[in-house]
CSV table of C-alpha atoms in Angstrom, one decimal:
chain,number,residue,atom,x,y,z
R,1,MET,CA,-8.4,24.7,-20.3
R,2,PRO,CA,-7.2,28.4,-20.2
R,3,GLN,CA,-6.2,28.2,-16.6
R,4,GLU,CA,-4.0,25.2,-17.3
R,5,ARG,CA,-2.3,27.1,-20.1
R,6,ILE,CA,-1.8,30.3,-18.1
R,7,ARG,CA,-0.4,28.1,-15.2
R,8,ARG,CA,2.1,26.4,-17.5
R,9,ARG,CA,3.4,29.8,-19.0
R,10,ILE,CA,3.8,31.1,-15.3
R,11,TRP,CA,5.9,28.0,-14.6
R,12,ARG,CA,8.1,28.7,-17.6
R,13,GLU,CA,8.7,32.3,-16.6
R,14,VAL,CA,8.8,32.1,-12.9
R,15,PHE,CA,12.6,31.4,-12.3
R,16,PRO,CA,15.1,34.3,-12.2
R,17,GLU,CA,16.9,34.9,-15.4
R,18,GLU,CA,20.3,34.3,-13.7
R,19,ALA,CA,19.1,30.7,-12.7
R,20,SER,CA,20.0,27.7,-14.9
R,21,VAL,CA,16.9,25.7,-15.3
R,22,ASP,CA,16.9,22.3,-17.0
R,23,THR,CA,13.4,22.7,-18.8
R,24,GLU,CA,13.9,19.4,-20.7
R,25,THR,CA,13.0,17.5,-17.6
R,26,PHE,CA,10.0,19.6,-16.7
R,27,ASP,CA,6.5,18.1,-17.0
R,28,TYR,CA,4.6,21.2,-17.6
R,29,GLU,CA,1.4,19.5,-18.4
R,30,TYR,CA,1.5,18.0,-14.8
R,31,LEU,CA,2.3,21.4,-13.4
R,32,GLY,CA,-0.5,22.9,-15.3
R,33,LEU,CA,-3.0,20.7,-13.7
R,34,LEU,CA,-2.1,21.7,-10.2
R,35,SER,CA,-4.7,24.4,-9.1
R,36,LEU,CA,-2.2,26.8,-7.8
R,37,THR,CA,-2.3,30.8,-7.7
R,38,PRO,CA,0.5,32.7,-9.3
R,39,ALA,CA,1.8,33.6,-5.8
R,40,VAL,CA,1.9,30.0,-4.7
R,41,ILE,CA,3.9,29.1,-7.9
R,42,ARG,CA,6.4,31.7,-7.1
R,43,LYS,CA,6.8,30.5,-3.7
R,44,VAL,CA,7.3,27.0,-4.8
R,45,ALA,CA,9.8,28.3,-7.4
R,46,LYS,CA,11.9,30.0,-4.6
R,47,TYR,CA,11.7,26.6,-2.5
R,48,ALA,CA,13.0,24.7,-5.6
R,49,ALA,CA,15.9,27.3,-6.1
R,50,TYR,CA,16.8,27.1,-2.5
R,51,ILE,CA,16.9,23.2,-2.5
R,52,ALA,CA,18.9,23.3,-5.6
R,53,ALA,CA,21.4,25.9,-4.2
R,54,THR,CA,21.6,24.0,-0.9
R,55,GLU,CA,22.3,20.8,-2.7
R,56,THR,CA,25.0,22.3,-4.8
R,57,HIS,CA,26.9,24.1,-1.8
R,58,ASP,CA,27.3,20.9,0.4
R,59,ALA,CA,24.1,21.5,2.4
R,60,HIS,CA,25.2,24.6,4.0
R,61,PRO,CA,22.3,27.0,4.9
R,62,LEU,CA,22.2,30.0,2.6
R,63,GLU,CA,21.1,33.5,3.5
R,64,GLU,CA,17.5,33.9,2.8
R,65,SER,CA,17.8,36.9,0.8
R,66,ALA,CA,21.0,36.2,-0.9
R,67,ALA,CA,21.1,32.8,-2.3
R,68,ASP,CA,24.0,32.4,-4.7
R,69,LEU,CA,22.6,30.7,-7.8
R,70,ASP,CA,26.0,30.5,-9.6
R,71,ASP,CA,26.6,27.0,-10.8
R,72,VAL,CA,23.2,25.9,-9.7
R,73,THR,CA,20.9,24.1,-12.0
R,74,ILE,CA,17.3,23.8,-11.2
R,75,THR,CA,15.6,20.4,-12.2
R,76,PHE,CA,12.1,19.1,-12.2
R,77,ASP,CA,13.1,17.1,-9.2
R,78,HIS,CA,13.7,20.2,-7.3
R,79,VAL,CA,10.4,21.6,-8.2
R,80,VAL,CA,8.6,18.2,-6.9
R,81,LEU,CA,10.4,18.7,-3.7
R,82,GLY,CA,9.5,22.4,-3.6
R,83,LEU,CA,5.8,21.3,-3.9
R,84,GLN,CA,6.2,18.8,-1.1
R,85,TYR,CA,7.9,21.5,1.2
R,86,ALA,CA,5.2,24.0,0.6
R,87,GLU,CA,2.6,21.4,1.3
R,88,GLU,CA,4.2,20.2,4.5
R,89,ALA,CA,5.2,23.6,5.8
R,90,GLY,CA,1.5,24.6,5.9
R,91,GLY,CA,-0.2,27.8,4.9
R,92,VAL,CA,-0.3,26.6,1.4
R,93,ALA,CA,-3.3,24.7,-0.1
R,94,ILE,CA,-1.4,22.2,-2.1
R,95,GLU,CA,-3.0,18.7,-2.4
R,96,SER,CA,-0.6,15.7,-2.5
R,97,GLU,CA,-1.3,15.0,-6.0
R,98,PHE,CA,2.1,13.5,-6.8
R,99,PHE,CA,1.3,10.1,-8.0
R,100,GLN,CA,3.8,9.1,-10.7
R,101,TYR,CA,6.5,11.3,-9.0
R,102,GLU,CA,6.3,9.7,-5.6
R,103,ASP,CA,9.8,8.3,-6.0
R,104,LYS,CA,11.0,11.8,-5.9
R,105,LEU,CA,9.3,12.7,-2.6
R,106,ARG,CA,10.6,12.5,1.1
R,107,SER,CA,14.2,12.4,0.0
R,108,TYR,CA,15.4,15.6,1.8
R,109,GLU,CA,18.3,13.9,3.4
R,110,ASN,CA,19.4,12.4,0.1
R,111,GLN,CA,19.2,15.8,-1.5
R,112,ALA,CA,21.1,17.2,1.6
R,113,VAL,CA,18.5,19.6,2.7
R,114,GLY,CA,18.8,18.7,6.2
R,115,ARG,CA,15.3,17.7,7.2
R,116,ASP,CA,15.1,14.3,9.0
R,117,VAL,CA,12.1,12.2,9.7
R,118,GLU,CA,11.6,13.7,13.3
R,119,THR,CA,11.7,17.3,11.9
R,120,LEU,CA,9.0,16.3,9.2
R,121,PHE,CA,6.9,14.9,11.9
R,122,LYS,CA,6.9,17.9,14.1
R,123,LEU,CA,6.4,20.0,11.1
R,124,LYS,CA,3.3,18.0,10.1
R,125,TYR,CA,1.6,17.5,13.3
R,126,GLY,CA,3.1,20.2,15.6
R,127,VAL,CA,4.0,17.7,18.4
R,128,GLU,CA,7.1,15.8,19.6
R,129,ASP,CA,7.7,12.3,18.2
R,130,GLY,CA,7.6,10.5,21.4
R,131,ASP,CA,4.5,12.3,22.7
R,132,ALA,CA,2.4,11.4,19.7
R,133,ASP,CA,3.0,7.6,19.4
R,134,ALA,CA,-0.5,6.8,20.7
R,135,ASP,CA,-2.5,9.4,18.8
R,136,ALA,CA,-0.6,9.9,15.6
R,137,ASP,CA,-0.6,6.0,14.4
R,138,PRO,CA,-4.0,6.1,12.8
R,139,ALA,CA,-3.6,9.5,11.3
R,140,GLY,CA,-0.1,8.7,10.2
R,141,ALA,CA,-1.3,5.7,8.3
R,142,SER,CA,-3.2,8.1,5.9
R,143,GLU,CA,-1.0,11.1,5.9
R,144,PRO,CA,1.7,11.0,3.1
R,145,GLY,CA,4.1,13.1,5.2
R,146,ALA,CA,4.4,10.7,8.1
R,147,ASP,CA,4.9,7.3,6.3
R,148,PRO,CA,8.3,6.6,7.8
R,149,VAL,CA,6.9,7.3,11.4
R,150,SER,CA,3.6,5.6,11.1
R,151,ALA,CA,5.3,2.5,9.7
R,152,GLU,CA,7.4,2.1,12.7
R,153,THR,CA,4.7,2.8,15.3
R,154,GLU,CA,1.9,0.8,13.8
R,155,GLU,CA,3.5,-2.4,13.4
R,156,PRO,CA,4.1,-3.2,17.0
R,157,GLU,CA,0.5,-2.2,17.9
R,158,VAL,CA,-1.8,-3.1,15.5
R,159,PRO,CA,-1.0,-7.0,15.6
R,160,LYS,CA,-1.6,-7.0,19.2
R,161,GLU,CA,-5.0,-5.6,18.8
R,162,GLU,CA,-5.8,-7.9,16.0
R,163,ASN,CA,-4.7,-10.9,18.0
R,164,GLU,CA,-6.6,-10.1,21.1
R,165,GLU,CA,-10.0,-9.4,19.5
R,166,PRO,CA,-10.3,-12.5,17.4
R,167,ALA,CA,-9.4,-14.5,20.6
R,168,ASP,CA,-12.9,-14.1,21.8
R,169,THR,CA,-14.8,-14.5,18.6
R,170,PRO,CA,-14.1,-18.4,18.0
R,171,ALA,CA,-15.7,-19.4,21.3
R,172,SER,CA,-18.8,-17.1,20.7
R,173,ALA,CA,-18.8,-18.2,17.1
R,174,THR,CA,-18.8,-21.9,17.8
R,175,LYS,CA,-21.7,-21.4,20.4
R,176,GLY,CA,-23.6,-19.3,17.9
R,177,GLY,CA,-22.7,-21.9,15.2
R,178,ASP,CA,-24.3,-24.8,17.2
R,179,ASP,CA,-27.5,-22.8,17.5
R,180,THR,CA,-27.7,-21.8,13.9
R,181,ALA,CA,-27.0,-25.4,12.8
R,182,ASP,CA,-30.0,-26.6,14.8
R,183,ASP,CA,-32.1,-23.8,13.4
R,184,ALA,CA,-31.1,-24.7,10.0
R,185,ARG,CA,-32.0,-28.2,10.6
R,186,THR,CA,-35.5,-27.3,11.6
R,187,VAL,CA,-35.9,-24.9,8.8
R,188,ASP,CA,-34.8,-27.4,6.2
R,189,THR,CA,-37.2,-30.1,7.4
R,190,GLY,CA,-40.1,-27.5,7.8
R,191,PRO,CA,-40.4,-26.8,4.0
R,192,ASP,CA,-39.8,-30.5,3.1
R,193,GLY,CA,-42.1,-31.8,5.7
R,194,GLY,CA,-44.8,-29.2,4.6
R,195,THR,CA,-44.7,-30.4,0.9
R,196,ALA,CA,-45.0,-33.9,2.0
R,197,ASP,CA,-47.8,-33.3,4.6
R,198,ASP,CA,-50.4,-31.9,2.3
R,199,PRO,CA,-51.0,-35.3,0.8
R,200,THR,CA,-50.7,-37.1,4.2
R,201,THR,CA,-53.1,-34.7,6.0
R,202,ASP,CA,-55.7,-35.6,3.4
R,203,ALA,CA,-55.4,-39.3,4.2
R,204,SER,CA,-55.0,-39.2,7.8
R,205,GLY,CA,-56.5,-35.9,8.9
R,206,GLY,CA,-53.3,-35.1,11.0
R,207,GLU,CA,-51.9,-31.7,11.6
R,208,THR,CA,-48.5,-30.3,10.4
R,209,SER,CA,-46.8,-30.4,13.7
R,210,PRO,CA,-45.5,-34.0,13.3
R,211,SER,CA,-43.3,-32.7,10.4
R,212,ASN,CA,-41.7,-30.3,12.8
R,213,THR,CA,-41.2,-32.5,15.6
R,214,VAL,CA,-40.0,-35.7,13.8
R,215,PRO,CA,-36.6,-35.0,12.1
R,216,GLU,CA,-36.7,-38.5,10.3
R,217,ASP,CA,-38.9,-37.3,7.3
R,218,GLU,CA,-36.3,-38.1,4.7
R,219,PRO,CA,-38.3,-41.0,3.1
R,220,THR,CA,-41.4,-38.7,2.9
R,221,SER,CA,-39.6,-35.6,1.6
R,222,ASP,CA,-37.7,-37.8,-0.9
R,223,ALA,CA,-41.0,-39.2,-2.3
R,224,ALA,CA,-42.3,-35.7,-2.4
R,225,LEU,CA,-39.3,-34.5,-4.3
R,226,GLU,CA,-39.3,-37.2,-7.1
R,227,ASP,CA,-41.2,-34.7,-9.3
R,228,ASP,CA,-38.3,-32.2,-9.0
R,229,ASP,CA,-35.8,-34.8,-10.6
R,230,GLY,CA,-35.6,-37.0,-7.6
R,231,GLY,CA,-32.8,-34.9,-5.8
R,232,THR,CA,-32.2,-33.7,-2.4
R,233,ASP,CA,-32.5,-30.0,-1.0
R,234,THR,CA,-29.5,-29.0,-3.2
R,235,PRO,CA,-31.4,-29.0,-6.6
R,236,ASP,CA,-34.2,-26.8,-5.1
R,237,THR,CA,-31.7,-24.2,-3.8
R,238,GLU,CA,-29.8,-24.2,-7.1
R,239,ALA,CA,-32.9,-23.8,-9.1
R,240,ALA,CA,-34.0,-20.9,-6.8
R,241,ASP,CA,-30.7,-19.2,-7.4
R,242,GLY,CA,-31.0,-19.7,-11.1
R,243,THR,CA,-34.4,-18.0,-11.3
R,244,ALA,CA,-33.2,-15.2,-9.0
R,245,ASP,CA,-30.6,-14.3,-11.3
R,246,GLY,CA,-33.4,-13.7,-14.0
R,247,GLU,CA,-31.1,-15.4,-16.7
R,248,SER,CA,-32.6,-18.8,-16.6
R,249,GLY,CA,-29.2,-20.3,-15.6
R,250,SER,CA,-27.2,-18.2,-18.1
R,251,HIS,CA,-24.9,-16.8,-15.4
R,252,SER,CA,-24.2,-20.3,-13.7
R,253,SER,CA,-20.4,-19.7,-14.3
R,254,MET,CA,-20.5,-16.5,-12.1
R,255,ALA,CA,-18.8,-16.5,-8.6
R,256,PRO,CA,-21.0,-16.3,-5.7
R,257,ASP,CA,-19.5,-13.0,-4.6
R,258,ALA,CA,-19.6,-11.5,-8.1
R,259,LEU,CA,-20.7,-7.9,-8.4
R,260,ASP,CA,-23.1,-6.7,-11.0
R,261,PRO,CA,-21.5,-4.9,-14.0
R,262,GLU,CA,-23.0,-1.6,-13.0
R,263,VAL,CA,-21.4,-1.9,-9.5
R,264,VAL,CA,-17.9,-2.7,-11.2
R,265,VAL,CA,-18.1,0.5,-13.2
R,266,GLU,CA,-19.2,2.5,-10.2
R,267,GLN,CA,-16.2,1.2,-8.1
R,268,PHE,CA,-14.0,2.1,-11.1
R,269,TYR,CA,-14.9,5.9,-10.7
R,270,ASP,CA,-15.0,5.6,-6.8
R,271,GLY,CA,-11.4,4.4,-7.1
R,272,ILE,CA,-10.5,7.5,-9.1
R,273,ASP,CA,-12.2,9.7,-6.6
R,274,THR,CA,-10.2,8.1,-3.6
R,275,LYS,CA,-7.0,7.8,-5.7
R,276,ASP,CA,-6.9,4.0,-5.3
R,277,LEU,CA,-4.8,3.0,-8.4
R,278,GLU,CA,-4.5,-0.6,-7.2
R,279,ALA,CA,-8.3,-1.0,-6.6
R,280,VAL,CA,-9.0,0.6,-10.0
R,281,GLN,CA,-6.5,-1.8,-11.9
R,282,ALA,CA,-8.0,-4.9,-10.1
R,283,LEU,CA,-11.2,-4.2,-12.0
R,284,TYR,CA,-9.7,-4.9,-15.5
R,285,HIS,CA,-10.2,-8.2,-17.3
R,286,SER,CA,-7.0,-10.5,-17.3
R,287,SER,CA,-7.0,-10.3,-21.0
R,288,SER,CA,-8.5,-6.8,-21.6
R,289,ALA,CA,-8.3,-5.2,-24.9
R,290,VAL,CA,-7.1,-1.9,-23.3
R,291,ASP,CA,-4.4,-0.9,-21.2
R,292,GLU,CA,-5.1,-0.5,-17.4
R,293,LEU,CA,-5.3,3.0,-16.1
R,294,SER,CA,-2.0,4.7,-15.5
R,295,ARG,CA,-1.0,6.9,-12.5
R,296,GLN,CA,-0.8,9.8,-14.8
R,297,GLU,CA,-4.1,9.2,-16.4
R,298,MET,CA,-5.7,8.7,-13.0
R,299,MET,CA,-4.1,11.9,-11.6
R,300,ALA,CA,-5.5,13.9,-14.4
R,301,MET,CA,-9.0,12.4,-14.1
R,302,HIS,CA,-9.0,13.0,-10.3
R,303,LEU,CA,-7.9,16.5,-10.8
R,304,ASN,CA,-10.6,17.3,-13.2
R,305,ASP,CA,-13.3,15.8,-10.9
R,306,THR,CA,-14.2,13.1,-13.4
R,307,SER,CA,-17.2,11.1,-12.5
R,308,MET,CA,-20.4,9.2,-13.8
R,309,VAL,CA,-23.3,11.4,-14.1
R,310,THR,CA,-25.9,9.3,-15.8
R,311,SER,CA,-27.1,5.8,-14.8
R,312,PRO,CA,-25.5,3.1,-16.9
R,313,ARG,CA,-27.8,1.2,-19.3
R,314,ARG,CA,-27.2,-2.1,-20.8
R,315,THR,CA,-27.0,-1.8,-24.6
R,316,ALA,CA,-25.8,-5.4,-25.2
R,317,GLU,CA,-26.2,-8.3,-22.8
R,318,GLN,CA,-25.2,-11.9,-23.2
R,319,ALA,CA,-24.3,-14.7,-20.7
R,320,ASP,CA,-20.7,-13.7,-20.3
R,321,ARG,CA,-20.7,-10.3,-21.9
R,322,VAL,CA,-22.4,-6.8,-21.0
R,323,VAL,CA,-22.2,-3.5,-22.6
R,324,LEU,CA,-22.8,-0.4,-20.5
R,325,GLU,CA,-23.4,3.1,-21.8
R,326,PHE,CA,-23.5,6.3,-19.9
R,327,GLU,CA,-22.2,9.8,-19.6
R,328,GLU,CA,-18.8,10.8,-17.9
R,329,GLU,CA,-18.4,14.4,-16.7
R,330,SER,CA,-15.2,16.3,-15.9
R,331,SER,CA,-14.7,20.0,-14.8
R,332,SER,CA,-14.9,21.1,-18.5
R,333,HIS,CA,-16.5,18.3,-20.6
R,334,ARG,CA,-19.1,15.5,-20.9
R,335,ILE,CA,-18.2,12.4,-22.8
R,336,PRO,CA,-20.3,9.4,-23.7
R,337,MET,CA,-18.9,6.3,-22.6
R,338,ALA,CA,-19.2,2.6,-23.3
R,339,PHE,CA,-17.8,-0.1,-20.9
R,340,GLU,CA,-17.7,-3.7,-22.2
R,341,LEU,CA,-17.4,-6.0,-19.3
R,342,ARG,CA,-16.8,-9.9,-19.5
R,343,LEU,CA,-16.8,-12.6,-17.0
R,344,ASP,CA,-13.2,-13.3,-15.7
R,345,ASP,CA,-12.9,-16.2,-13.3
R,346,GLY,CA,-16.6,-16.0,-12.6
R,347,LYS,CA,-16.5,-12.1,-11.9
R,348,TRP,CA,-17.4,-9.2,-14.1
R,349,ARG,CA,-14.3,-7.3,-15.3
R,350,ILE,CA,-13.6,-4.4,-17.5
R,351,TYR,CA,-12.8,-5.5,-21.1
R,352,SER,CA,-12.8,-2.4,-23.1
R,353,ILE,CA,-13.5,1.1,-22.7
R,354,GLU,CA,-14.8,3.4,-25.6
R,355,HIS,CA,-14.9,7.2,-25.5
R,356,GLY,CA,-17.4,9.3,-27.6
R,357,GLU,CA,-17.0,12.8,-28.8
R,358,PRO,CA,-16.4,15.4,-25.9
R,359,VAL,CA,-18.8,18.0,-25.5
R,360,THR,CA,-18.0,21.1,-23.6
R,361,LYS,CA,-20.2,21.7,-20.7
R,362,ASP,CA,-21.0,25.2,-22.0
R,363,ASP,CA,-22.1,23.8,-25.3
R,364,ALA,CA,-24.2,21.1,-23.4
R,365,ALA,CA,-26.0,23.8,-21.4
């Protein structure tokens, strides 16, 4: 995209001429994907230069307007830290899209910049560390800037709540379980008794109430079920499950909690939207023909607002294999997609992904 090329050029030219910049380590493709204005890029570059100079000069604070860049080399690591500094300092709208560079974050003390965990916490939330223990734990769990603090404050509290709440549930669950078990018995005998009552009512003229009040209908129900291969209630329920699938038993190897192939693909794009790489990678087949989505690929798709814009339709369907075709849309293109899913341990998983020819949104319009 033109904006990305412009941003990459700005990143190459933003540092002062007297600065030594190790451009070989720079990931300009990543930097170009970040939606930053030229003013923000210049600010981040100043932060990176400051961090590099401070690191070189033994962490002694430098004058704001007279940073000595002699013997200072600015690396891509300094730029990543500059991005984090700008995002945490506030006033700059930078999303925490670091992904594959997470190992370079939150290392201020290692980089001798002199910002400890408490300082970062106050900077992020504007409160004292001790005053925010009760309120900051839930937010800290989801905020990247407060990982060290939330990790310490959450662990003592959450287990207590988890241990207290379930303590009440077993008692109530056992009571409810007895009731539901009794209900289940009456329900089971009802249909069986009903099927056996039709012939008996013709002969005796009795009502259907005896089948509901007398639980010992097993001989009668067994006789009535002889036409269904002489089984108990289990074959009936299995047959019902087979017809519910609409595959006449073709998916008998599916796990009970298996999701439909369409839902698996939807979860794939939901994971990209929520930046949950672990959840996305868990959707792949154990012997898939394609590599799992990497952090860098996921970051690029997220930044470009990649999503599924048409409903998937099945173009191939077998007992253990389904092919879904649909259109994927990003901020600039529409791409025909084909996902092949296969059963893996009874669950539908992504086996292969094929891309069609991208079409720019302007051309599509």
